[in-house]
PDB file of C-alpha atoms in Angstrom:
ATOM      1  CA  VAL A   1      -1.492  14.232   7.266  1.00  0.00           C
ATOM      2  CA  ILE A   2      -3.151  14.844  10.246  1.00  0.00           C
ATOM      3  CA  SER A   3      -3.849  18.586  10.487  1.00  0.00           C
ATOM      4  CA  THR A   4      -2.980  20.187  13.746  1.00  0.00           C
ATOM      5  CA  MET A   5      -6.384  20.724  14.685  1.00  0.00           C
ATOM      6  CA  ALA A   6      -6.991  17.088  14.062  1.00  0.00           C
ATOM      7  CA  ARG A   7      -4.084  16.210  16.720  1.00  0.00           C
ATOM      8  CA  ARG A   8      -5.063  18.716  19.344  1.00  0.00           C
ATOM      9  CA  SER A   9      -8.674  16.981  19.566  1.00  0.00           C
ATOM     10  CA  TRP A  10      -7.420  13.739  18.940  1.00  0.00           C
ATOM     11  CA  PHE A  11      -5.078  13.615  21.526  1.00  0.00           C
ATOM     12  CA  GLY A  12      -7.445  16.165  23.876  1.00  0.00           C
ATOM     13  CA  LEU A  13      -4.616  18.497  24.064  1.00  0.00           C
ATOM     14  CA  GLY A  14      -6.931  21.258  22.705  1.00  0.00           C
ATOM     15  CA  HIS A  15      -9.565  21.080  26.010  1.00  0.00           C
ATOM     16  CA  LEU A  16      -6.198  20.847  27.769  1.00  0.00           C
ATOM     17  CA  LEU A  17      -5.197  23.872  26.179  1.00  0.00           C
ATOM     18  CA  ARG A  18      -7.861  25.609  26.829  1.00  0.00           C
ATOM     19  CA  THR A  19      -8.071  24.832  30.735  1.00  0.00           C
ATOM     20  CA  VAL A  20      -4.500  25.479  31.478  1.00  0.00           C
ATOM     21  CA  ARG A  21      -4.944  29.332  29.889  1.00  0.00           C
ATOM     22  CA  ASP A  22      -8.509  29.668  31.526  1.00  0.00           C
ATOM     23  CA  ALA A  23      -7.098  28.905  34.786  1.00  0.00           C
ATOM     24  CA  GLY A  24      -4.298  31.409  34.605  1.00  0.00           C
ATOM     25  CA  GLY A  25      -1.525  29.025  33.236  1.00  0.00           C
ATOM     26  CA  VAL A  26       0.494  26.889  34.932  1.00  0.00           C
ATOM     27  CA  TRP A  27       2.042  28.316  37.838  1.00  0.00           C
ATOM     28  CA  ASN A  28      -1.612  29.105  39.017  1.00  0.00           C
ATOM     29  CA  ILE A  29      -2.232  25.549  38.468  1.00  0.00           C
ATOM     30  CA  ALA A  30       0.519  24.181  40.734  1.00  0.00           C
ATOM     31  CA  LYS A  31      -0.266  26.571  43.239  1.00  0.00           C
ATOM     32  CA  ARG A  32      -4.016  25.783  43.492  1.00  0.00           C
ATOM     33  CA  LEU A  33      -2.851  22.017  43.978  1.00  0.00           C
ATOM     34  CA  SER A  34      -0.228  22.720  46.624  1.00  0.00           C
ATOM     35  CA  ARG A  35      -3.218  24.313  48.788  1.00  0.00           C
ATOM     36  CA  ASP A  36      -6.579  22.323  48.070  1.00  0.00           C
ATOM     37  CA  GLY A  37      -4.862  18.867  47.005  1.00  0.00           C
ATOM     38  CA  PRO A  38      -5.772  16.616  44.484  1.00  0.00           C
ATOM     39  CA  ALA A  39      -9.131  18.624  43.424  1.00  0.00           C
ATOM     40  CA  GLU A  40     -10.494  19.504  40.350  1.00  0.00           C
ATOM     41  CA  ILE A  41      -9.251  22.564  38.298  1.00  0.00           C
ATOM     42  CA  ARG A  42     -12.533  24.512  37.252  1.00  0.00           C
ATOM     43  CA  VAL A  43     -13.067  27.429  34.740  1.00  0.00           C
ATOM     44  CA  GLY A  44     -15.354  29.463  35.277  1.00  0.00           C
ATOM     45  CA  THR A  45     -16.279  33.488  34.705  1.00  0.00           C
ATOM     46  CA  LEU A  46     -15.245  35.897  37.898  1.00  0.00           C
ATOM     47  CA  VAL A  47     -18.794  37.422  39.186  1.00  0.00           C
ATOM     48  CA  GLY A  48     -17.352  38.954  42.009  1.00  0.00           C
ATOM     49  CA  THR A  49     -14.836  39.591  45.111  1.00  0.00           C
ATOM     50  CA  ASP A  50     -15.851  40.303  49.024  1.00  0.00           C
ATOM     51  CA  ASP A  51     -14.601  42.558  51.365  1.00  0.00           C
ATOM     52  CA  TYR A  52     -12.473  39.311  52.931  1.00  0.00           C
ATOM     53  CA  GLY A  53     -10.719  38.780  49.396  1.00  0.00           C
ATOM     54  CA  ASN A  54     -12.774  35.893  48.460  1.00  0.00           C
ATOM     55  CA  LYS A  55     -13.451  35.282  44.322  1.00  0.00           C
ATOM     56  CA  TYR A  56     -16.917  33.573  43.509  1.00  0.00           C
ATOM     57  CA  TYR A  57     -17.118  32.163  39.841  1.00  0.00           C
ATOM     58  CA  GLU A  58     -19.758  30.040  37.936  1.00  0.00           C
ATOM     59  CA  ASN A  59     -19.501  27.857  35.167  1.00  0.00           C
ATOM     60  CA  LYS A  60     -23.270  27.366  33.830  1.00  0.00           C
ATOM     61  CA  ASN A  61     -21.927  24.233  31.693  1.00  0.00           C
ATOM     62  CA  TYR A  62     -21.516  22.286  34.996  1.00  0.00           C
ATOM     63  CA  ILE A  63     -24.043  20.435  36.819  1.00  0.00           C
ATOM     64  CA  TRP A  64     -26.494  22.371  38.664  1.00  0.00           C
ATOM     65  CA  SER A  65     -25.078  21.866  42.278  1.00  0.00           C
ATOM     66  CA  ARG A  66     -21.900  22.609  41.655  1.00  0.00           C
ATOM     67  CA  HIS A  67     -21.736  25.638  38.990  1.00  0.00           C
ATOM     68  CA  ARG A  68     -20.858  28.196  41.571  1.00  0.00           C
ATOM     69  CA  TRP A  69     -17.769  28.090  43.990  1.00  0.00           C
ATOM     70  CA  VAL A  70     -15.829  30.320  45.834  1.00  0.00           C
ATOM     71  CA  ASP A  71     -11.805  30.718  46.136  1.00  0.00           C
ATOM     72  CA  PHE A  72     -10.910  31.897  49.786  1.00  0.00           C
ATOM     73  CA  GLY A  73      -8.402  34.550  50.258  1.00  0.00           C
ATOM     74  CA  LYS A  74      -7.002  32.774  52.549  1.00  0.00           C
ATOM     75  CA  TRP A  75      -4.069  30.570  51.567  1.00  0.00           C
ATOM     76  CA  LYS A  76      -4.228  28.192  54.679  1.00  0.00           C
ATOM     77  CA  GLY A  77      -6.871  28.112  57.355  1.00  0.00           C
ATOM     78  CA  PHE A  78      -9.618  28.700  55.342  1.00  0.00           C
ATOM     79  CA  ASP A  79     -13.441  27.843  56.653  1.00  0.00           C
ATOM     80  CA  ALA A  80     -17.214  27.978  54.944  1.00  0.00           C
ATOM     81  CA  SER A  81     -18.158  30.686  57.782  1.00  0.00           C
ATOM     82  CA  GLN A  82     -15.543  33.006  55.719  1.00  0.00           C
ATOM     83  CA  VAL A  83     -18.572  33.587  53.522  1.00  0.00           C
ATOM     84  CA  PRO A  84     -20.759  36.589  53.997  1.00  0.00           C
ATOM     85  CA  ALA A  85     -24.267  36.052  54.139  1.00  0.00           C
ATOM     86  CA  GLU A  86     -25.290  37.538  50.836  1.00  0.00           C
ATOM     87  CA  TRP A  87     -22.704  35.893  48.801  1.00  0.00           C
ATOM     88  CA  HIS A  88     -24.083  32.492  50.835  1.00  0.00           C
ATOM     89  CA  GLY A  89     -27.144  32.625  49.180  1.00  0.00           C
ATOM     90  CA  TRP A  90     -25.888  32.837  45.921  1.00  0.00           C
ATOM     91  CA  LEU A  91     -23.567  30.371  46.003  1.00  0.00           C
ATOM     92  CA  HIS A  92     -26.656  27.808  47.276  1.00  0.00           C
ATOM     93  CA  SER A  93     -28.692  29.261  44.325  1.00  0.00           C
ATOM     94  CA  MET A  94     -31.450  31.386  47.067  1.00  0.00           C
ATOM     95  CA  SER A  95     -30.854  33.973  44.256  1.00  0.00           C
ATOM     96  CA  ASP A  96     -30.026  34.161  40.683  1.00  0.00           C
ATOM     97  CA  ASP A  97     -28.582  37.572  40.984  1.00  0.00           C
ATOM     98  CA  PRO A  98     -24.895  37.889  42.806  1.00  0.00           C
ATOM     99  CA  PRO A  99     -24.640  40.788  45.401  1.00  0.00           C
ATOM    100  CA  THR A 100     -22.658  42.598  42.505  1.00  0.00           C
ATOM    101  CA  LYS A 101     -25.956  43.156  40.668  1.00  0.00           C
ATOM    102  CA  VAL A 102     -28.222  43.352  43.085  1.00  0.00           C
ATOM    103  CA  PRO A 103     -26.691  45.045  46.096  1.00  0.00           C
ATOM    104  CA  PRO A 104     -28.635  43.728  49.634  1.00  0.00           C
ATOM    105  CA  VAL A 105     -30.516  46.144  51.419  1.00  0.00           C
ATOM    106  CA  ARG A 106     -28.918  47.540  54.076  1.00  0.00           C
ATOM    107  CA  ARG A 107     -30.857  47.293  57.307  1.00  0.00           C
ATOM    108  CA  LYS A 108     -29.583  49.482  60.499  1.00  0.00           C
ATOM    109  CA  PHE A 109     -30.018  46.645  63.085  1.00  0.00           C
ATOM    110  CA  ARG A 110     -27.580  44.367  60.630  1.00  0.00           C
ATOM    111  CA  GLN A 111     -24.385  43.575  62.060  1.00  0.00           C
ATOM    112  CA  SER A 112     -20.784  42.824  59.967  1.00  0.00           C
ATOM    113  CA  HIS A 113     -19.986  39.576  58.959  1.00  0.00           C
ATOM    114  CA  VAL A 114     -17.879  37.702  61.455  1.00  0.00           C
ATOM    115  CA  GLU A 115     -16.174  34.264  61.081  1.00  0.00           C
ATOM    116  CA  ASN A 116     -16.634  31.541  63.144  1.00  0.00           C
ATOM    117  CA  VAL A 117     -13.884  32.056  65.889  1.00  0.00           C
ATOM    118  CA  SER A 118     -14.353  28.585  67.473  1.00  0.00           C
ATOM    119  CA  GLY A 119     -10.694  26.927  68.652  1.00  0.00           C
ATOM    120  CA  THR A 120      -9.109  30.692  68.322  1.00  0.00           C
ATOM    121  CA  THR A 121      -7.964  32.696  71.314  1.00  0.00           C
ATOM    122  CA  ARG A 122     -11.037  34.939  70.396  1.00  0.00           C
ATOM    123  CA  GLN A 123     -13.466  32.186  71.269  1.00  0.00           C
ATOM    124  CA  TYR A 124     -16.349  33.138  73.749  1.00  0.00           C
ATOM    125  CA  VAL A 125     -15.819  30.774  77.083  1.00  0.00           C
ATOM    126  CA  PRO A 126     -18.441  31.071  79.549  1.00  0.00           C
ATOM    127  CA  TYR A 127     -17.998  31.011  83.112  1.00  0.00           C
ATOM    128  CA  SER A 128     -20.145  29.866  86.248  1.00  0.00           C
ATOM    129  CA  THR A 129     -21.267  32.262  88.777  1.00  0.00           C
ATOM    130  CA  THR A 130     -22.729  29.456  91.218  1.00  0.00           C
ATOM    131  CA  ARG A 131     -21.344  27.534  93.193  1.00  0.00           C
ATOM    132  CA  GLN A 132     -20.012  24.036  92.619  1.00  0.00           C
ATOM    133  CA  LYS A 133     -22.192  21.320  94.034  1.00  0.00           C
ATOM    134  CA  ILE A 134     -19.758  18.353  93.918  1.00  0.00           C
ATOM    135  CA  LEU A 135     -16.122  19.717  95.492  1.00  0.00           C
ATOM    136  CA  PRO A 136     -12.941  17.265  93.981  1.00  0.00           C
ATOM    137  CA  TRP A 137     -11.375  15.794  96.575  1.00  0.00           C
ATOM    138  CA  GLN A 138      -8.075  16.986  98.553  1.00  0.00           C
ATOM    139  CA  PRO A 139      -5.962  14.386 100.464  1.00  0.00           C
ATOM    140  CA  ASP A 140      -5.259  15.933 104.025  1.00  0.00           C
ATOM    141  CA  GLU A 141      -1.441  16.638 104.149  1.00  0.00           C
TER     142      GLU A 141
END
């Protein structure tokens, strides 16, 4: 007779059940897979959130460059430019302390974070103030 603990470890169910529990249940895993595609399900401790609804996680058991990540607040259309500068530095291991523990020094010349708006209706479109050197051909009518 095999004990319940031995069966769980034999079939890997202990690790699977722990991962499902830590990821927030089957429903959260299904939502994450439908949004991100067949990506890995990561489990870590919540380090903090920013003003845009992004959640930042860390798990020191993962390999070094993959141990910090962000879950974007937007359901669709998220972009890496939606991460503010202070969290970008923490994600890329430029600092050991997240901005929730050591807040950045606020300078009066520093502007608030704005995501990249290229490809949207809010994008910057320059216009020319000089006369064209080559004019398009207009047929005689």
